[in-house]
CSV table of C-alpha atoms in Angstrom, one decimal:
chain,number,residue,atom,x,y,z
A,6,UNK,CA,-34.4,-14.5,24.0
A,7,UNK,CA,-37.2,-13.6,22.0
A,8,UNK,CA,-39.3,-10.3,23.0
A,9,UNK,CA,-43.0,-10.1,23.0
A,10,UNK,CA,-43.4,-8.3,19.5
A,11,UNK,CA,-41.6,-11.5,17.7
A,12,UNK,CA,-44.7,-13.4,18.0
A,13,UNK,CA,-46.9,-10.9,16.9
A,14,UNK,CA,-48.2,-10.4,13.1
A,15,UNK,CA,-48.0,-7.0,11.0
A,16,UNK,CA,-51.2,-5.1,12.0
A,17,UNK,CA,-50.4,-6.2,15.7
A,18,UNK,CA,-46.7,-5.3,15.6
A,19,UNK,CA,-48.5,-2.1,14.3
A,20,UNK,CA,-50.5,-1.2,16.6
A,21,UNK,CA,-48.7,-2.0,19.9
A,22,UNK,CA,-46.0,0.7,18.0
A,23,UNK,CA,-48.1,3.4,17.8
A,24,UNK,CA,-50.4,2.9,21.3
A,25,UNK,CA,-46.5,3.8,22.8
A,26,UNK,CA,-45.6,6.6,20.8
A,27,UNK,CA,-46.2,10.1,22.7
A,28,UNK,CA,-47.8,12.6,21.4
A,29,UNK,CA,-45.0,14.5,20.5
A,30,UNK,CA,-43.6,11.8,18.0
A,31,UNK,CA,-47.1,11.6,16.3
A,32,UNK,CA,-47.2,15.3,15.6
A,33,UNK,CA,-43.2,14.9,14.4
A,34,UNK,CA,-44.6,12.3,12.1
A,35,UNK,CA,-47.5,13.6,10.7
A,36,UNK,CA,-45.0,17.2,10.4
A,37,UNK,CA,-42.7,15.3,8.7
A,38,UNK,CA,-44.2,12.4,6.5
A,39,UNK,CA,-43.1,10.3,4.1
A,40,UNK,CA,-42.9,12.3,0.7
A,41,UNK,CA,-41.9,11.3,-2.9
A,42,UNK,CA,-39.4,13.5,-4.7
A,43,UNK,CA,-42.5,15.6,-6.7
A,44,UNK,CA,-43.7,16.4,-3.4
A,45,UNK,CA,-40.7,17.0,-1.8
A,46,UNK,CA,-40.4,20.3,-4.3
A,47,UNK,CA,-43.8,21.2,-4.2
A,48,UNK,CA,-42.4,21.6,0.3
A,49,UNK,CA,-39.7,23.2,-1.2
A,50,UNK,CA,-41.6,26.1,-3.9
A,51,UNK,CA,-44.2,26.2,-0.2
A,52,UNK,CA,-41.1,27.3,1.9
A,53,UNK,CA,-39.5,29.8,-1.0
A,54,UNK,CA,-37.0,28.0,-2.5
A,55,UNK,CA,-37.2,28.4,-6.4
A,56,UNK,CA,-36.6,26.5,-9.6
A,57,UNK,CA,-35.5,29.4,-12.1
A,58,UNK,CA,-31.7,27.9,-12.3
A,59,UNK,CA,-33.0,24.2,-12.0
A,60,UNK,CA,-36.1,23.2,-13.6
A,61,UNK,CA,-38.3,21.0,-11.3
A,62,UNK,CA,-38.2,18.5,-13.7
A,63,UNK,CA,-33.9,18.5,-13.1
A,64,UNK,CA,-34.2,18.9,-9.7
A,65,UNK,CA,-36.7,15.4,-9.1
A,66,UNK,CA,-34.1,13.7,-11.2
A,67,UNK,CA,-30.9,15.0,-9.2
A,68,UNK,CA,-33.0,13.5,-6.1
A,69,UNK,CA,-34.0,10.2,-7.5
A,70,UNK,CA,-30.8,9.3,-9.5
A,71,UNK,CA,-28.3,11.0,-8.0
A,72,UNK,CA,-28.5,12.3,-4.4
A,73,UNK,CA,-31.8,12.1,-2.1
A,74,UNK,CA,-33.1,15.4,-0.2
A,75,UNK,CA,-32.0,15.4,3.4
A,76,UNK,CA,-28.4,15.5,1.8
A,77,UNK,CA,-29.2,18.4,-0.2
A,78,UNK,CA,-31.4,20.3,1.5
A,79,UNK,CA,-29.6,20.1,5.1
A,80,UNK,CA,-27.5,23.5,3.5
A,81,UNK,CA,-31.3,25.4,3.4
A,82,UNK,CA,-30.1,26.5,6.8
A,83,UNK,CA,-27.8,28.9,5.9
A,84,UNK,CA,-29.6,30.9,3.8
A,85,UNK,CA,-32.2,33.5,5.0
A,86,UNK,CA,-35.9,33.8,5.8
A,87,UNK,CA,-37.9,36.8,5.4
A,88,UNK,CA,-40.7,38.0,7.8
A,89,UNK,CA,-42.9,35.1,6.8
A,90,UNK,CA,-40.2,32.4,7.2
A,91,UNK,CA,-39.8,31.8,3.6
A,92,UNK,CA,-36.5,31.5,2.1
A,93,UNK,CA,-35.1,34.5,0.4
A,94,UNK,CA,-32.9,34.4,-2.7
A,95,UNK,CA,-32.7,30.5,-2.3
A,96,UNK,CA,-32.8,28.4,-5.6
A,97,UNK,CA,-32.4,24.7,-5.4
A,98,UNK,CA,-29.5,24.7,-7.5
A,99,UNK,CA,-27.9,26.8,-4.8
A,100,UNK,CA,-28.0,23.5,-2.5
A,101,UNK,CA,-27.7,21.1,-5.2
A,102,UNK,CA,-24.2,23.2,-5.8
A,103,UNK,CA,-23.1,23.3,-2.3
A,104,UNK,CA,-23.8,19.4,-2.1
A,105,UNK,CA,-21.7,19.3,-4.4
A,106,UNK,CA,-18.7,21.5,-3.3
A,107,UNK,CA,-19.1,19.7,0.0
A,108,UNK,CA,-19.0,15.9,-1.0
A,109,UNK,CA,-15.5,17.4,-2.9
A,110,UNK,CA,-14.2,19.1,0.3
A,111,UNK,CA,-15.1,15.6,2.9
A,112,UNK,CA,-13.4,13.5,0.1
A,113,UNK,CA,-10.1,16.1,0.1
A,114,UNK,CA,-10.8,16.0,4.6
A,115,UNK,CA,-11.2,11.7,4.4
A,116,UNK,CA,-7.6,12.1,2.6
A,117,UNK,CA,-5.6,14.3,4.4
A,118,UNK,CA,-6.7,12.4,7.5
A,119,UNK,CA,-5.3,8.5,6.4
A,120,UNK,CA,-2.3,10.9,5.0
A,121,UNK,CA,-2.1,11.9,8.8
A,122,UNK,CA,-3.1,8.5,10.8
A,123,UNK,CA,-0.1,6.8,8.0
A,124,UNK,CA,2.6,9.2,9.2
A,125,UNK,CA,2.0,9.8,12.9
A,126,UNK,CA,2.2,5.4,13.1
A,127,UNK,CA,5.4,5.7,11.2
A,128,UNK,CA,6.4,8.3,13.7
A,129,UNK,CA,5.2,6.1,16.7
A,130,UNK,CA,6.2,3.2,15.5
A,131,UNK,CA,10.0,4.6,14.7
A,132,UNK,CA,10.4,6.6,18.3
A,133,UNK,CA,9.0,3.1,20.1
A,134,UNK,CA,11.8,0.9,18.2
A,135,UNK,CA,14.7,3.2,19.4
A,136,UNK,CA,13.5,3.4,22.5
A,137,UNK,CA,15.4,0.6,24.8
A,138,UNK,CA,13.4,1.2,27.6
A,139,UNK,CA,10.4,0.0,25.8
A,140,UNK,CA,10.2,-3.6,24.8
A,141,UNK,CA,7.1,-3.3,22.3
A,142,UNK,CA,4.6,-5.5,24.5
A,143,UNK,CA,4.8,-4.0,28.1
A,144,UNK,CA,3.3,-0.6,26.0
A,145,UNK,CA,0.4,-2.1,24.7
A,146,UNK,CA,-0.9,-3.7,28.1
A,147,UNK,CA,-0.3,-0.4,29.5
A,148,UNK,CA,-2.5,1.6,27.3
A,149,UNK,CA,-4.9,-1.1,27.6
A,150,UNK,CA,-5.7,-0.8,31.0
A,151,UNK,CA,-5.4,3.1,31.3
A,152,UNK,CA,-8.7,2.7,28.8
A,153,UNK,CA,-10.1,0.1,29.9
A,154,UNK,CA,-9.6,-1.6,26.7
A,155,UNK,CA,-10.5,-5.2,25.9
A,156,UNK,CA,-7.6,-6.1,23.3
A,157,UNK,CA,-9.5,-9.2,21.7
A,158,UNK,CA,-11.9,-6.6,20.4
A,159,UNK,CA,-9.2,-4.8,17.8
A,160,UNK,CA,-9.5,-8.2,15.7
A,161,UNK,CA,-12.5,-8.2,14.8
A,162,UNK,CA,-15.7,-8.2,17.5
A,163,UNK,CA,-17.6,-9.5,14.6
A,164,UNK,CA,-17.2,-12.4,12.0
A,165,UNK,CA,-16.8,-10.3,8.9
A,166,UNK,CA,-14.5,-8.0,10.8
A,167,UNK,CA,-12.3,-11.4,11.7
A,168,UNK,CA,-12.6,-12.8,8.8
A,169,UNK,CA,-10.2,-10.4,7.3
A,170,UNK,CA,-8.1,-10.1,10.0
A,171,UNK,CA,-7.5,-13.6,10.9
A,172,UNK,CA,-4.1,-14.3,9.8
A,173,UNK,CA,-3.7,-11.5,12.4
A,174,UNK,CA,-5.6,-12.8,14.8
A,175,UNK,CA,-4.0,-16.2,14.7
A,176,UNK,CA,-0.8,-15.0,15.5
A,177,UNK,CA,-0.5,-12.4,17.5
A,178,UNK,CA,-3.8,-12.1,19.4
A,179,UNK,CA,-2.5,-13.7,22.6
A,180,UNK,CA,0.2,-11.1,22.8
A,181,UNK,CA,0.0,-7.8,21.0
A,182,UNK,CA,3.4,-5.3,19.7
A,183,UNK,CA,2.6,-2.1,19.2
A,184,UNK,CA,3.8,-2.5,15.8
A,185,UNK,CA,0.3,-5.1,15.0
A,186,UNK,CA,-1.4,-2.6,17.3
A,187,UNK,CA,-1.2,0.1,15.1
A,188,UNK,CA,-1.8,-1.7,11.8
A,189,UNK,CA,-5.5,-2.7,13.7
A,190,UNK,CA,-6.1,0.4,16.3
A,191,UNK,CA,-8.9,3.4,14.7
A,192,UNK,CA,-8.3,6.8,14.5
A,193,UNK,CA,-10.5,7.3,17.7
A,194,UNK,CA,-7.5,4.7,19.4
A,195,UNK,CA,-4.8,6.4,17.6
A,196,UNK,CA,-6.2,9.5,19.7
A,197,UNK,CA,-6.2,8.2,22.9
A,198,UNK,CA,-3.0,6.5,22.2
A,199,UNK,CA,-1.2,9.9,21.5
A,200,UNK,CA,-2.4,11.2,24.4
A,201,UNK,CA,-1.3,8.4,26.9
A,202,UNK,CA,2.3,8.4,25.0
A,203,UNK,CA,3.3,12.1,25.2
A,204,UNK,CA,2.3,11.3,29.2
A,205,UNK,CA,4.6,8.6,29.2
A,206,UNK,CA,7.5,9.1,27.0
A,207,UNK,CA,11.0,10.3,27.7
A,208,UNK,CA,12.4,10.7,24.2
A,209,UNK,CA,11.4,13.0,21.2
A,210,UNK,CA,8.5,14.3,24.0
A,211,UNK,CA,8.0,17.4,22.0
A,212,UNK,CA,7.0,16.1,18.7
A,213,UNK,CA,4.2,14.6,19.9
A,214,UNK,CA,3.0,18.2,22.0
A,215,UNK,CA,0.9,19.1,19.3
A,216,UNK,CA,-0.7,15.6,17.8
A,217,UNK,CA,-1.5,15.3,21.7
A,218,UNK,CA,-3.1,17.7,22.0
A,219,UNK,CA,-5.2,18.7,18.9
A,220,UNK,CA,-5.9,14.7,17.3
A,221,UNK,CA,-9.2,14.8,19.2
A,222,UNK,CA,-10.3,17.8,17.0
A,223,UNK,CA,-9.3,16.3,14.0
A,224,UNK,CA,-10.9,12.8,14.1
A,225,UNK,CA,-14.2,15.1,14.7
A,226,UNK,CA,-13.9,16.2,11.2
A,227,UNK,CA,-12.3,12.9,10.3
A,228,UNK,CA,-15.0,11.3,11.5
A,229,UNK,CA,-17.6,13.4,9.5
A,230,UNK,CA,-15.7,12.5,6.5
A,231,UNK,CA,-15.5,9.0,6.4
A,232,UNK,CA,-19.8,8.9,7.5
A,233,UNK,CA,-20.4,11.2,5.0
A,234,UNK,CA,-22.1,14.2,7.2
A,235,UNK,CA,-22.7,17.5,5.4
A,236,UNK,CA,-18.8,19.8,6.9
A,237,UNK,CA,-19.8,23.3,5.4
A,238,UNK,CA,-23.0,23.9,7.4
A,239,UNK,CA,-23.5,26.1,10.7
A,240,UNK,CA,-19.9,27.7,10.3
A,241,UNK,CA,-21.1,30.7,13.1
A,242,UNK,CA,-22.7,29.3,15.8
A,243,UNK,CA,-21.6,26.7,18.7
A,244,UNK,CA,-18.4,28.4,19.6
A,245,UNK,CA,-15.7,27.0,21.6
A,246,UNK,CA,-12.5,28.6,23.0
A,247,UNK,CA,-9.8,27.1,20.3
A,248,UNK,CA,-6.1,25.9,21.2
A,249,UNK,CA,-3.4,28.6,21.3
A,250,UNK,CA,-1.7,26.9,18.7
A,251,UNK,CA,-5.4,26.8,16.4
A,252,UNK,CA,-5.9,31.0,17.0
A,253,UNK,CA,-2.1,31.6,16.2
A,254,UNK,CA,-2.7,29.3,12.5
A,255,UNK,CA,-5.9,31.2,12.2
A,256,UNK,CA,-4.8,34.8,12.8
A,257,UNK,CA,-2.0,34.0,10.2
A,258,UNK,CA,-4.1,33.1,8.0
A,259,UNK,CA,-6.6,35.5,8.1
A,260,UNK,CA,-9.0,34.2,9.5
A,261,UNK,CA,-11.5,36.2,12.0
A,262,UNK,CA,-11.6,34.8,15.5
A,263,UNK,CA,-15.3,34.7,15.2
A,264,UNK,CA,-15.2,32.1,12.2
A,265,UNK,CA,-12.1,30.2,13.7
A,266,UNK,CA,-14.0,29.8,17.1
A,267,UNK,CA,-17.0,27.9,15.5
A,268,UNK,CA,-16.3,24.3,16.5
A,269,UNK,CA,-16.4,22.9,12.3
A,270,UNK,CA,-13.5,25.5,11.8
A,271,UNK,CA,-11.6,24.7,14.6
A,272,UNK,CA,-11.3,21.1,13.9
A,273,UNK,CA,-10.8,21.5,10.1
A,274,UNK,CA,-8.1,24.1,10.8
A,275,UNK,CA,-6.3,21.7,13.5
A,276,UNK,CA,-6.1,18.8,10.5
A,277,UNK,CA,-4.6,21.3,8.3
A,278,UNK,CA,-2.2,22.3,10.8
A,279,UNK,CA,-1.5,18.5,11.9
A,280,UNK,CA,-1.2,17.3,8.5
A,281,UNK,CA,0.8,19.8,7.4
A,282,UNK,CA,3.3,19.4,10.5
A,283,UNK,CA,3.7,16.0,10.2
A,284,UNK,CA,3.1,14.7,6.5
A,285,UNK,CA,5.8,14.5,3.8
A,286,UNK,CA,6.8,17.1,1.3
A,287,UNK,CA,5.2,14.7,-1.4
A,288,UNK,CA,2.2,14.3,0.4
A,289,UNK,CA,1.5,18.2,0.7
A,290,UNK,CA,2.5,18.9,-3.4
A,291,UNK,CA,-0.3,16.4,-3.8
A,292,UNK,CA,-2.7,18.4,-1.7
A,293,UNK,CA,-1.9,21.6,-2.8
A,294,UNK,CA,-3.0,20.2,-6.0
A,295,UNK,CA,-6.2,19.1,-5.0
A,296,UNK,CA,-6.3,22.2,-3.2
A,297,UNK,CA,-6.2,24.2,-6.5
A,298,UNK,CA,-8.9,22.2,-8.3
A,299,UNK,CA,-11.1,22.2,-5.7
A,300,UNK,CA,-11.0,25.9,-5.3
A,301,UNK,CA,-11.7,26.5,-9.0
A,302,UNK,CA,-14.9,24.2,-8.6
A,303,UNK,CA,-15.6,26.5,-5.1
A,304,UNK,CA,-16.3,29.4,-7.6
A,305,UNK,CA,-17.6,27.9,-10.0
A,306,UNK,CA,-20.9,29.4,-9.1
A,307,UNK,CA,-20.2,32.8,-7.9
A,308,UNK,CA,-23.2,34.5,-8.2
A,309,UNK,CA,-25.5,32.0,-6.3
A,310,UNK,CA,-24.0,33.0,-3.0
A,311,UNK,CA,-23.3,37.1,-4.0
A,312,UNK,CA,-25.8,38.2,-1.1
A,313,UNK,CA,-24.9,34.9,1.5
A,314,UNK,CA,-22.5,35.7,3.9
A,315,UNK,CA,-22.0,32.3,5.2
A,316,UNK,CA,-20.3,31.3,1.7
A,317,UNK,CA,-18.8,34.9,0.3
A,318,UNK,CA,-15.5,33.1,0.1
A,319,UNK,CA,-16.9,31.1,-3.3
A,320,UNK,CA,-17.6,34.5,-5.0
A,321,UNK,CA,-14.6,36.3,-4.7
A,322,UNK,CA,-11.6,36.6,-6.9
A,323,UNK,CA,-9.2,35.5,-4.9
A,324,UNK,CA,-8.6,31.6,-4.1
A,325,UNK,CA,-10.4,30.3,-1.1
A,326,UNK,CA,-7.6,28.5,-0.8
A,327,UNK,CA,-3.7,29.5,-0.2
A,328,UNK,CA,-1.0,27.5,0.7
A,329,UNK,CA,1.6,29.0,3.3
A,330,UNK,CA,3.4,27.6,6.6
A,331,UNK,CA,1.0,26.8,8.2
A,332,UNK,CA,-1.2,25.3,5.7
A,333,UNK,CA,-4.6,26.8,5.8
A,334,UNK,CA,-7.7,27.0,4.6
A,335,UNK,CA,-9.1,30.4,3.3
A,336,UNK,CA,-12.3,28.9,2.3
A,337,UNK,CA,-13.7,29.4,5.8
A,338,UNK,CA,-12.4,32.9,6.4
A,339,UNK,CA,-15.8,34.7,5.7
A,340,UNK,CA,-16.5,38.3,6.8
C-alpha cells in the first residue's frame, strides 16, 4: 500500500519532512551538519585536537581514501578535556592509530568467535548423536516452541538468503535434524540453544555449565565484531556484576575488578575464557600467534598514549598480551 509521501515530488517530500521534525532534531541538525573532510579538521583543530604527528593534509586523505571520521574519531572520548572542554594532549594520529589497533583486535575477536561457534556445534552435534534418548528431530521442535521460533525462517526469510540455501531448503525444510539446524542456526540461536540444552540434557551436563551460561556475553562482542563497532572505547564506565567464573579468569590474570566489571571487558574476557575451554590445541597455537603480532603493533606507538590512562597498557614494556590457562587478555588490565 502506497503512503501519502509516494505521490508527492522532491520539494514537497521536503517540506512535509521538516514541518514534523521537533525542535530538538532541528537544533541536532544544524549542531551536527553535513561537513566535508577539510571541515571536519578545521571541528577538529576548534575542539583541540592537533595535527603536529599528522599533517592536515595526511589526515583529509586518511578520511577520504581510507577510513571516514565517525570511525576514527568515536576514540576522542577517551582522552581528556581541560577547563574549556578542549582536548588535551590529543593529536589526530592518536585516533587514527587506535582505529587502527582496533580494526586488528575485532578482526582477531570476529575469529576466535567462528573458532568457538565451529567447536561448540561439533560438541553439540557429537553429545546429541550418542544420546539414544534423542532422536535428532523431536529436539529441534522442542527448542522451537520454547522460543517461539518460526523454523521456515532459518532458510532464508528473504530471496537472496534462499537462494543459497535452497538445496537445503528443498530437502529438509519440512522436517529439520539438529544436525541441518546447526549448519543454518546464528550465533544469537546457538545462544539460546545452549541454554535450553544444558536445561534439558542428561548426559555430559557439565561441559556445557559454562557455554550456558557465559555465550550471551560473548556474542555481544561477537556481534560488535562482525558489524564492525569501535571494541576499545568506554572501558570504565557501565559496570555490571560479572560471572564467578569471569572475576576468577580476571583476578588470575591481573586484571583490577574495576576494569573487569566494565561490561566491554567482561564479555571480551568470557570469549577468551570460552574459546580457550573449548577450541583445539591447533586452534589456540594459531591465536597465540596472532596474539603476538598484534601486541607488537599495540605498542607500536607508545608515546601517544604516555599520559592516557584508558590505554597505558600500549606503552609499557611488557606484552599486553600473555598467554596462560586461562587465556587472557592483558591488553585491558589498565591501572
Amino acid at each position: 500500500m502506497a503512503s501519502i509521501s509516494d505521490n508527492l515530488d522532491t520539494t514537497s517530500k521536503d517540506l512535509l519532512r521538516t514541518s514534523v521534525e521537533t525542535k530538538k532534531q532541528k537544533d541536532f541538525k544544524n549542531a551536527h551538519p553535513k561537513m566535508t573532510p577539510k571541515q571536519l579538521i578545521q571541528k577538529m583543530e576548534k575542539k583541540g585536537i592537533k595535527f603536529d604527528i599528522m599533517s592536515k593534509d595526511e589526515a583529509e586523505k586518511r578520511i577520504k581514501e581510507n577510513t571516514y571520521y565517525f570511525k576514527v574519531g568515536v576514540y576522542r572520548y577517551n582522552f581528556d578535556k581541560d577547563q574549556n572542554g578542549k582536548y588535551k594532549n590529543l593529536d589526530f594520529a592518536y585516533l587514527d592509530d587506535l582505529a587502527i589497533i582496533d580494526m586488528r583486535f575485532r578482526r582477531i575477536l570476529l575469529n576466535m568467535s567462528l573458532d568457538l561457534e565451529h567447536s561448540l556445534k561439533t560438541l553439540l552435534n557429537s553429545v546429541i548423536v550418542e544420546d539414544k534418548s534423542e532422536d535428532g528431530y523431536t529436539i529441534v521442535q522442542d527448542f522451537a516452541d520454547r522460543f517461539k521460533m518460526d523454523l521456515s525462517q532459518i532458510y532464508g526469510a528473504s530471496k537472496n538468503k534462499l537462494h543459497y540455501l535452497k538445496p537445503i531448503n528443498d530437502k529438509h525444510s519440512e522436517c529439520t535434524s539438529i544436525w541441518v539446524l546447526f549448519e543454518l542456526m546464528t550465533f544469537g540461536d546457538m545462544s539460546k540453544f545452549l541454554e535450553f540444552f544444558f536445561e534439558r540434557t542428561t548426559i555430559f551436563k557439565m561441559r556445557f555449565k559454562y557455554p550456558a551460561r557465559l555465550i550471551k556475553y560473548a556474542k555481544n562482542v561477537r556481534n560488535a565484531a562482525a558489524h564492525n563497532n569501535p571494541v576499545l572505547i568506554n572501558m570504565r564506565g557501565n559496570k555490571i556484576s560479572p560471572d564467578s567464573k569471569i572475576k576468577q579468569v580476571g583476578n588470575k590474570a591481573g586484571i583490577s575488578p574495576e576494569i573487569y566489571r566494565n561490561r566491554r571487558v567482561n564479555d571480551i574476557l568470557c570469549l577468551f575464557f570460552l574459546h580457550d575451554m573449548y577450541c583445539s590445541v591447533g586452534v589456540k597455537n594459531h591465536l597465540i600467534n596472532e596474539l603476538e603480532d598484534f601486541s607488537k603493533r599495540c605498542r607500536k606507538n607508545a608515546t601517544y598514549y604516555k599520559d592516557n590512562a584508558h590505554y597505558s597498557i600500549f606503552r609499557k614494556t611488557t606484552k599486553p598480551f600473555k598467554v596462560c590457562k586461562p587465556l587472557h587478555i592483558r591488553v585491558l588490565s589498565c591501572p
